[in-house]
Coordinates of C-alpha atoms and ligand atoms in Angstrom, one line a residue:
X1 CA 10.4 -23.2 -1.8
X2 CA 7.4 -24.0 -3.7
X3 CA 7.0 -26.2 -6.8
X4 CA 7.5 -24.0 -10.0
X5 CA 7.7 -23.8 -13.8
X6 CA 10.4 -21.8 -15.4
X7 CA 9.8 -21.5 -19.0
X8 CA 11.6 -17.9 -20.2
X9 CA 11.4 -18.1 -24.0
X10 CA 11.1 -14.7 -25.0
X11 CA 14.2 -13.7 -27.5
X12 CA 14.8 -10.2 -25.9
X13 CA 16.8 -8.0 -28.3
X14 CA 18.0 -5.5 -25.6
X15 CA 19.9 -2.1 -26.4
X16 CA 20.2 0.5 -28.9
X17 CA 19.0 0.2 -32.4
X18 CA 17.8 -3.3 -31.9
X19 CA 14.7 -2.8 -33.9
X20 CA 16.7 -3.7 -36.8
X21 CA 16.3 -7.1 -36.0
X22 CA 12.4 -6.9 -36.6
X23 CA 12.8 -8.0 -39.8
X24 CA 14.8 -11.5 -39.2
X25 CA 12.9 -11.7 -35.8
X26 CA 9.8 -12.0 -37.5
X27 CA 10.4 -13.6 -41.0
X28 CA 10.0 -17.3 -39.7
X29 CA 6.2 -16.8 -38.8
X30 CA 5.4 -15.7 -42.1
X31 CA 4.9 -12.4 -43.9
X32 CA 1.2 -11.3 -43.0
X33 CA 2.1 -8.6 -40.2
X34 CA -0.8 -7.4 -38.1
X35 CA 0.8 -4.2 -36.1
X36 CA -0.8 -2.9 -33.3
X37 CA 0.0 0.6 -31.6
X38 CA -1.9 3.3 -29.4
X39 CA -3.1 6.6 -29.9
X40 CA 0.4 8.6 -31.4
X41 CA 3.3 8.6 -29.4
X42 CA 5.1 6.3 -32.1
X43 CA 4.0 8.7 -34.6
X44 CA 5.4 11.7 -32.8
X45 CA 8.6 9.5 -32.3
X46 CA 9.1 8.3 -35.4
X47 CA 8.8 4.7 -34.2
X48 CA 5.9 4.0 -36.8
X49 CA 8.0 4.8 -40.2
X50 CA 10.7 3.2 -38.8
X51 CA 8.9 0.1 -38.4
X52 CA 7.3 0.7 -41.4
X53 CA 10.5 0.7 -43.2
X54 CA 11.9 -2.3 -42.0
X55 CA 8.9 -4.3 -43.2
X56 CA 9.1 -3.1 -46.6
X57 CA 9.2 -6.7 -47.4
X58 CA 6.1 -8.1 -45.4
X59 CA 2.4 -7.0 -45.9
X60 CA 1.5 -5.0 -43.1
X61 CA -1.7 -4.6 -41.3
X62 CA -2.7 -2.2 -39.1
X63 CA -4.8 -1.5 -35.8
X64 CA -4.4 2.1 -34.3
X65 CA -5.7 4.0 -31.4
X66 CA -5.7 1.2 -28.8
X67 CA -6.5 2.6 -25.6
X68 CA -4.6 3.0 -22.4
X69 CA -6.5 0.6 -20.0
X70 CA -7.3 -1.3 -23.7
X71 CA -10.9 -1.5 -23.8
X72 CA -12.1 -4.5 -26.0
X73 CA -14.3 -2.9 -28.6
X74 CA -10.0 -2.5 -29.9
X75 CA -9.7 -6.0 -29.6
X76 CA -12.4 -7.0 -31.2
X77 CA -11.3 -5.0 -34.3
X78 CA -8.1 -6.6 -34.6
X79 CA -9.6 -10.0 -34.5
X80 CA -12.1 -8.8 -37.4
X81 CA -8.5 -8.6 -38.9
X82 CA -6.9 -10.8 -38.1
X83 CA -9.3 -13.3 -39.2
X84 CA -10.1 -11.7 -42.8
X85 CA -6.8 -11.5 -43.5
X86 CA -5.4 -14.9 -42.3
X87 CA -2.5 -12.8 -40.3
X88 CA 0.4 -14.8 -39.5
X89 CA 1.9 -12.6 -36.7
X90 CA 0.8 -9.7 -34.3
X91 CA 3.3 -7.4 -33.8
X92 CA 3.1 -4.7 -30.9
X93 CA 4.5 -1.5 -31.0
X94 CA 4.4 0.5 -27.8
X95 CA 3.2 0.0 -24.1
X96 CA 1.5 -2.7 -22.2
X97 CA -1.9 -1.7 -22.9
X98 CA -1.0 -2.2 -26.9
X99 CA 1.0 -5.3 -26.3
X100 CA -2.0 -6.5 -23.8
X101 CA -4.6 -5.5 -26.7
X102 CA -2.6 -7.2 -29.0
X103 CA -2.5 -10.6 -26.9
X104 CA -6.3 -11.1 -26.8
X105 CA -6.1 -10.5 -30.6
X106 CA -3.8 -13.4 -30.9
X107 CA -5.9 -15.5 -29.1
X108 CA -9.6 -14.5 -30.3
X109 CA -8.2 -15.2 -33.9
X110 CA -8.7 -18.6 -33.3
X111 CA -11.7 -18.0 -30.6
X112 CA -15.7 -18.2 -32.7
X113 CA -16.9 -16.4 -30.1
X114 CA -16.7 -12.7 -28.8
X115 CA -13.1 -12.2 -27.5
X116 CA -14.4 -11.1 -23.9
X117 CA -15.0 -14.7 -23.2
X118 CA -11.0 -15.2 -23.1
X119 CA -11.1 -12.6 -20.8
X120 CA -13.6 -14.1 -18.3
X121 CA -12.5 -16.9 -18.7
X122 CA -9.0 -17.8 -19.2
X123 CA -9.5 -21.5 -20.1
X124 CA -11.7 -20.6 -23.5
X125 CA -8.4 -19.8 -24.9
X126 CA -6.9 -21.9 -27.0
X127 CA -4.2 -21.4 -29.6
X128 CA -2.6 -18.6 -30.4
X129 CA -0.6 -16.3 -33.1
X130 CA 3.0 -15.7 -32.1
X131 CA 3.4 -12.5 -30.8
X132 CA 6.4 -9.9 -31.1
X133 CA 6.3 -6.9 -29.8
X134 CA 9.0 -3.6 -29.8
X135 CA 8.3 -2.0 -25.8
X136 CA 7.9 2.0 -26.0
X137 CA 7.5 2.1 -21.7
X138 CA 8.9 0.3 -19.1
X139 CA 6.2 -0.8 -16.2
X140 CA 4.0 -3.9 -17.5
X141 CA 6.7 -7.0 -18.1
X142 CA 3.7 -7.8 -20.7
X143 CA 6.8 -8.1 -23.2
X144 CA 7.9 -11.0 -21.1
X145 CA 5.2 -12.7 -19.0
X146 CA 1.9 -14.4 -20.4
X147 CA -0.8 -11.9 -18.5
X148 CA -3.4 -9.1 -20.5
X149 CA -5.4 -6.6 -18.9
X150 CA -8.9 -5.7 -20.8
X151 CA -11.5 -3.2 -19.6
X152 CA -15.0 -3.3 -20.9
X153 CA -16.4 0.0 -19.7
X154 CA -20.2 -1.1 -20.8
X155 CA -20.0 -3.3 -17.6
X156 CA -17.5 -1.2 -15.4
X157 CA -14.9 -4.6 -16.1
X158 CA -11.2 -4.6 -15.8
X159 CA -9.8 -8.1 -15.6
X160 CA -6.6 -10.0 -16.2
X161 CA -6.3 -13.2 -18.3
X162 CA -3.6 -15.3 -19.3
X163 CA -2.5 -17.9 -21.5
X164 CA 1.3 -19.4 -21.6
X165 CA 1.1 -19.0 -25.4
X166 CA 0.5 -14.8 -24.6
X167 CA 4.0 -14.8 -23.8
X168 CA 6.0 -13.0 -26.5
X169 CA 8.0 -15.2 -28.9
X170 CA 10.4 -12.2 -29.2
X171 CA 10.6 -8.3 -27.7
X172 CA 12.9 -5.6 -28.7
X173 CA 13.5 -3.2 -26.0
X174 CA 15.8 -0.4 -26.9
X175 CA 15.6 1.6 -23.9
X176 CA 16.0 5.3 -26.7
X177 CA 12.6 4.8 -27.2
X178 CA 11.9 5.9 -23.3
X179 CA 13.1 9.0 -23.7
X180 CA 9.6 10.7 -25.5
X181 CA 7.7 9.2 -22.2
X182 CA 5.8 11.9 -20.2
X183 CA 7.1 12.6 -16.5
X184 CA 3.7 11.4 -15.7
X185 CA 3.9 7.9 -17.7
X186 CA 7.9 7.5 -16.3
X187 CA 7.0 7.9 -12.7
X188 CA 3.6 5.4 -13.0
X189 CA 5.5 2.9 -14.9
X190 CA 7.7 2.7 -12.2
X191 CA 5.5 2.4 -9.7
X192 CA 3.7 -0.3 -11.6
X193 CA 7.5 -2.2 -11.6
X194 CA 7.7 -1.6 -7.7
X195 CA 4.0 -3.0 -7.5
X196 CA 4.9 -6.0 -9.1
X197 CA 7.8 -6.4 -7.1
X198 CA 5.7 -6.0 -4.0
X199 CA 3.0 -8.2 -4.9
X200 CA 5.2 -10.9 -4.9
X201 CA 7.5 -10.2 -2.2
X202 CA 5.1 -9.0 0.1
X203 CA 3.4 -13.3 0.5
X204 CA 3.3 -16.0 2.9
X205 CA 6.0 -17.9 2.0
X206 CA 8.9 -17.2 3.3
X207 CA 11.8 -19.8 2.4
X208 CA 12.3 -18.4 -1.1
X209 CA 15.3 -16.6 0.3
X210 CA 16.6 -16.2 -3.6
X211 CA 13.4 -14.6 -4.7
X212 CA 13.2 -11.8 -2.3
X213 CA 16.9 -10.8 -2.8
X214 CA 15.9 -10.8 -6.1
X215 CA 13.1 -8.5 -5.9
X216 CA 15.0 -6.4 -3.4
X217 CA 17.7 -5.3 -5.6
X218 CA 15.4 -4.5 -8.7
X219 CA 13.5 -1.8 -6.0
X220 CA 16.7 -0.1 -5.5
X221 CA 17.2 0.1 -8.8
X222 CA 13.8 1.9 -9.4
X223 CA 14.4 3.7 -6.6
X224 CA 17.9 4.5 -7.9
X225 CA 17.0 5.6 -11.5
X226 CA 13.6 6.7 -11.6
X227 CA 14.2 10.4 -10.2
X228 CA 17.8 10.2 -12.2
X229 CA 15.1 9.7 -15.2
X230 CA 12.6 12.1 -14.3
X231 CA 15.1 14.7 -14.4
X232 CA 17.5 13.0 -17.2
X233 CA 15.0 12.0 -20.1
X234 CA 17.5 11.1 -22.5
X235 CA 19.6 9.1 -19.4
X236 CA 20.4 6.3 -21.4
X237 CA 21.8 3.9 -18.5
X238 CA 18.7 5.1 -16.1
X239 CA 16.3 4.4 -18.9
X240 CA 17.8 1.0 -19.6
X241 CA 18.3 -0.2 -16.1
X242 CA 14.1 0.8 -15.6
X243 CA 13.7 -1.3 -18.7
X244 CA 15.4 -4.4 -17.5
X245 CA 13.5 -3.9 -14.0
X246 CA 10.2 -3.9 -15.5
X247 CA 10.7 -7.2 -17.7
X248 CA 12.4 -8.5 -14.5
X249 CA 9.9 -7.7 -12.5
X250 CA 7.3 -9.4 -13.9
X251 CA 8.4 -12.8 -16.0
X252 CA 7.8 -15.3 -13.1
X253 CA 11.4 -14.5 -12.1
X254 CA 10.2 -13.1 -8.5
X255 CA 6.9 -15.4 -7.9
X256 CA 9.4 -18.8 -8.6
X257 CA 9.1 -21.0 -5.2
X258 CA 6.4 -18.6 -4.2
X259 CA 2.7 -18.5 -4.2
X260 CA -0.6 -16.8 -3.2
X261 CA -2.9 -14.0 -4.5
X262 CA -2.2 -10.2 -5.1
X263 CA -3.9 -7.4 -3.4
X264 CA -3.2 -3.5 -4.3
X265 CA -3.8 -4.7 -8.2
X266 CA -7.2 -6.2 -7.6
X267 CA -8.2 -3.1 -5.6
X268 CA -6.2 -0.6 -8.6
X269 CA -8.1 -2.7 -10.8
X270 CA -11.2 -1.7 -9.7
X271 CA -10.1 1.8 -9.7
X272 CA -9.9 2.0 -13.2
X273 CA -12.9 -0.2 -14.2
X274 CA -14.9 2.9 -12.5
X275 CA -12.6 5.9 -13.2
X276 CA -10.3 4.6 -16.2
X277 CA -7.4 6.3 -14.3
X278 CA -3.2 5.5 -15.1
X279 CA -2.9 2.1 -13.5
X280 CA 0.6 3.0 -11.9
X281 CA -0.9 6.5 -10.1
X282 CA -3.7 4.2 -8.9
X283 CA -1.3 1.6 -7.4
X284 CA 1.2 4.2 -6.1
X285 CA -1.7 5.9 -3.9
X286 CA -3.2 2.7 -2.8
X287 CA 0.1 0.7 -2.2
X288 CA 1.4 2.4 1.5
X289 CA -2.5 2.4 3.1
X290 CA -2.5 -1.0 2.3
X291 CA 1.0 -1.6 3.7
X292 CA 0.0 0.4 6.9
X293 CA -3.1 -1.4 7.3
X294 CA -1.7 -5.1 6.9
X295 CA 1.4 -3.9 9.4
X296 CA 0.7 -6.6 12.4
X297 CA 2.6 -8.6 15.1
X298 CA 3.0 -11.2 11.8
X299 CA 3.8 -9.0 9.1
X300 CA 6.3 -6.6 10.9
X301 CA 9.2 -9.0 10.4
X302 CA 9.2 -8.6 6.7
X303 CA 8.0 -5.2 6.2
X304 CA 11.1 -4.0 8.9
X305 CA 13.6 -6.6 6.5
X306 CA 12.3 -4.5 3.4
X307 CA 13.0 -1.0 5.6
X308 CA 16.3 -2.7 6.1
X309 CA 17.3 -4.4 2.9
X310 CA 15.9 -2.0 0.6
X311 CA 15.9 1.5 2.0
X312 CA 19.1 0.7 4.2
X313 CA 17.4 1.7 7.4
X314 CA 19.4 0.9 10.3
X315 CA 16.6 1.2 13.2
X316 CA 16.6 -1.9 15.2
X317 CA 13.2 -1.7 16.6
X318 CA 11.1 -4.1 14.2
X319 CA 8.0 -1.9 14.1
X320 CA 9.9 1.7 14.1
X321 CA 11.9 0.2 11.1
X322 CA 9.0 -1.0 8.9
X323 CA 6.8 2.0 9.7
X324 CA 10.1 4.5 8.3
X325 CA 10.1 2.1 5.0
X326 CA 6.2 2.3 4.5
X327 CA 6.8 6.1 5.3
X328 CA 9.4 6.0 2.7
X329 CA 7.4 4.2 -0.2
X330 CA 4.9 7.1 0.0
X331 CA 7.7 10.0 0.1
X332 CA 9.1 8.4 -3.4
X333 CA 5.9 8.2 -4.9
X334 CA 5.2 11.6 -3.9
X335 CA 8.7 12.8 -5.1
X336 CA 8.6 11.4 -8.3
X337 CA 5.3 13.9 -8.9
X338 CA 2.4 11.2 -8.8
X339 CA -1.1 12.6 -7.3
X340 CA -1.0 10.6 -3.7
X341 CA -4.7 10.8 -3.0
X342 CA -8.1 9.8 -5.0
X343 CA -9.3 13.1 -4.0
X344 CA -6.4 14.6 -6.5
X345 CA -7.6 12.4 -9.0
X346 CA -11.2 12.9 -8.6
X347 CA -11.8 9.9 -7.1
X348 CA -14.6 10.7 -4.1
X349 CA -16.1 8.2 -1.8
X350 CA -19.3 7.5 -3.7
X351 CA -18.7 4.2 -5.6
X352 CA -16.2 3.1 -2.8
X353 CA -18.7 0.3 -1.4
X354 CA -19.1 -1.1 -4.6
X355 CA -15.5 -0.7 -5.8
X356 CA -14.6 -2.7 -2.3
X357 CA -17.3 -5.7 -3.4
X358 CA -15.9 -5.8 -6.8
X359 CA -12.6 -6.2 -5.8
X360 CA -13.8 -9.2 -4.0
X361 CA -15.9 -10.6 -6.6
X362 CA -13.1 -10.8 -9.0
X363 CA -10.3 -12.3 -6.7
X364 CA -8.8 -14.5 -4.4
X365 CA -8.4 -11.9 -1.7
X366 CA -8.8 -14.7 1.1
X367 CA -5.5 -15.7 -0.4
X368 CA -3.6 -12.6 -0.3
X369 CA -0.6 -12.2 2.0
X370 CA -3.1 -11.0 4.6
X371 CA -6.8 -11.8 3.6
X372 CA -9.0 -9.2 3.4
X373 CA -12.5 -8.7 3.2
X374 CA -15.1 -6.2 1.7
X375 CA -14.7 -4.0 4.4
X376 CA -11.1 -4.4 5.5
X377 CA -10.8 -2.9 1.2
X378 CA -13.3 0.0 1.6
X379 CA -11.1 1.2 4.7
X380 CA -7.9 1.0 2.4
X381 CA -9.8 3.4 0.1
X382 CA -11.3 5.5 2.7
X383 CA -7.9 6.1 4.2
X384 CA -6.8 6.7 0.1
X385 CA -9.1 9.8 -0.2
Ligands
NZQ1 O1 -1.2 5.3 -26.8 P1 0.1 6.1 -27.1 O2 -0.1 7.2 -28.0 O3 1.2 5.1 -27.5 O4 0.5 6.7 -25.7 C1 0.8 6.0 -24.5 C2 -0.3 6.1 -23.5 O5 -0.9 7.3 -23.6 C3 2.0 6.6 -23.8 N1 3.3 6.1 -24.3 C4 3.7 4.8 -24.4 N2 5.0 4.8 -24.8 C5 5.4 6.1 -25.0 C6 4.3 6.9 -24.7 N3 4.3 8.3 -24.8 C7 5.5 8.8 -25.2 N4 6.6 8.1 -25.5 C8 6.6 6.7 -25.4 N5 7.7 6.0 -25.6 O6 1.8 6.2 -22.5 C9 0.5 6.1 -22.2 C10 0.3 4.8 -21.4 O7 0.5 3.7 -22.2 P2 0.1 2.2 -21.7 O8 0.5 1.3 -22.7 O9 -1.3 2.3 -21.2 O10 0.9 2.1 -20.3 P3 1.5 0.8 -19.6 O11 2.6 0.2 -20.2 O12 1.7 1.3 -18.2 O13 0.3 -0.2 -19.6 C11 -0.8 -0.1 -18.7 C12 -1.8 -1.2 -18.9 O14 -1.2 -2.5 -18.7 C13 -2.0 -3.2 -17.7 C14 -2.6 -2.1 -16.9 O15 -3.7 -2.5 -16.1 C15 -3.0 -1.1 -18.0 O16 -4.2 -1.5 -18.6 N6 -1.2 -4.2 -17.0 C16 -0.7 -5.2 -17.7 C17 0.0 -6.2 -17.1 C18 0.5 -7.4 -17.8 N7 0.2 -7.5 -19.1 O17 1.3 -8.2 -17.3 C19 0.3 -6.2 -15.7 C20 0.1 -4.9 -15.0 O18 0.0 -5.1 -13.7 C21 -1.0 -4.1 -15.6 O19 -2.2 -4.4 -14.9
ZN2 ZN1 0.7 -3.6 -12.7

């Protein structure tokens, strides 16, 4: 096993009605609330007066409208606010592109420059307002792990930054608040969660035994409750086992004792820098062409242990096994509704070159479980279309 920090701080208030304890979770920052939500659903839910309610007592800001795939003209706004009003906490209210948006807010309140620069680069930021946020979907971890997604659609950008003080001081996450999520929304989230699992499972090292038992039995449970809450909105124990998966799945848990860079991400990323499309249908098409195009005389160990382990196939024959699994992934996907092919989403092959260049531009791909070049990535797309 690698070297590795472990730092879980995050006071998760998990269950029903938990967001009662906004109130006490966020009295000892002070009482200058910025809240940050997206375009409605909390409205439509009733999620926003309820919150509203509960800080009767604090002076409440407000930043609405931020953007799936948060874009940072948002950002910048709450900054603008953050700093006129000498907020004392930034609370977000919904998914991980709010609590993301709400992150680089945090940050750029103490940043003189434009907030992009944290985004570029990582080691401009420096301190940072605590953050709380309640969690409205279950895919990101972002109310757990210290990571934000921006996009800045003036320069086709969609990059990740991070910060240990972007970690959440505090997240409720009462899985009710699931049930208003589109079938859409439920069955990308999930195969965001079984992204993140895969990124990290899916790496060169191989003695972090624990990690990788770890990550296989939080896949069976997406696999387990995802279709139970596709048909089942209001499934209480599917929606709450998703939830705990998703956190799980991305608060350093799985990546302790391992290392090395990500792939289907850097490539989805990409994706929605051209095409702003649902990062979890992006990473659900892209995820079995990559697995089929990495399957090699090296690979085919672990991809026939995750046949084996996770989708109980009992073929013997290494390559039969981990070909059934890959075959598998895509039939999930497929089954839980999500478009399997660019073509679906109106994605053609036009920008496909430049997409692949991007994706190298931006990341460590030469570190990835298997490195991949420029046009080892344009073939995963190709074979995407
Ligand atoms: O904007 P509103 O009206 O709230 O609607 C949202 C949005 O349209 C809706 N929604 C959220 N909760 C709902 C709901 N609708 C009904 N009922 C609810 N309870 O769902 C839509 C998608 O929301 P969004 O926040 O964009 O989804 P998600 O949580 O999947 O976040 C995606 C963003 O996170 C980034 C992605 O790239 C993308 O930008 N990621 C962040 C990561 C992190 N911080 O660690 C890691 C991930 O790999 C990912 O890259
Ligand atoms: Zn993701």
């Amino acid at each position: 096993m690698n070297n590795f920090r472990y730092h879980a701080y995050t006071d998760i208030r998990f269950g029903k009605g938990q967001v009662a304890c906004l109130p006490e979770v966020l009295a000892p920052y002070g009482k200058k609330v910025l809240m940050v939500y997206g375009g409605g659903s909390i409205r439509k839910n009733g999620l926003y007066d309820k919150v509203k309610e509960l800080l009767a007592d604090f002076e409440v800001f407000e930043v609405g409208g931020v953007e799936p795939n948060p874009k940072i003209t948002s950002v910048r706004e709450g900054v603008a606010i953050c700093k006129t009003e000498k907020i004392d906490v930034v609370l977000a209210v919904g998914g991980g592109s709010t609590i993301d948006a709400a992150k680089l807010m945090a940050g750029g309140n103490y940043y003189d420059g434009d907030p992009w620069d944290l985004v570029t680069d990582s080691s401009k930021i420096g301190k940072v307002l605590p953050i709380v946020t309640v969690l409205t979907l279950a895919a990101t971890g972002s109310e757990m792990n210290k990571n934000a997604v921006i996009s800045n659609m003036e320069t086709n950008e969609k990059l990740g930054t991070s910060s240990h003080d972007f970690i959440p001081q505090a997240s409720i996450c009462d899985p009710e608040y699931l049930y208003t999520l589109p079938a859409k929304q439920t069955a990308a989230g999930t195969a965001d969660i079984m992204s993140h699992i895969f990124e990290q499972y899916f790496q060169k090292t191989t003695t972090a035994y624990i990690s990788d038992r770890f990550a296989e039995s939080l896949l069976k449970t997406c696999i387990h409750y995802c279709p139970i809450a596709l048909k089942e909105p209001e499934n209480y124990e599917a929606r709450a086992n998703l939830m705990w998966a998703s956190t799980q799945a991305l608060n350093s848990l799985l990546s302790a004792g391992k290392g090395g860079g990500w792939t289907c991400h850097p490539i989805e990323h990409e994706l929605s820098a051209y095409y702003d499309i649902t990062h979890g249908v992006g990473l659900a098409i892209v995820t079995p062409r990559w697995m089929r195009y990495i399957l090699n005389d090296t690979t085919v160990i672990k991809f026939a242990e995750y046949g084996r382990n996770v989708w109980d196939i009992k073929e013997e024959d290494a390559y039969k096994c981990a070909n059934m699994a890959i075959d598998a992934t895509e039939q999930f996907f497929k089954d839980c509704g999500i478009p399997m092919t660019l073509t679906e989403i109106g994605i053609d092959d036009s920008k496909i070159d430049l997409m692949a260049e991007d994706t190298i531009k931006y990341n460590n791909m030469a570190g990835a479980y298997v490195a991949l070049d420029k046009e080892d990535i344009a073939k995963i797309l190709r074979a995407c279309l």
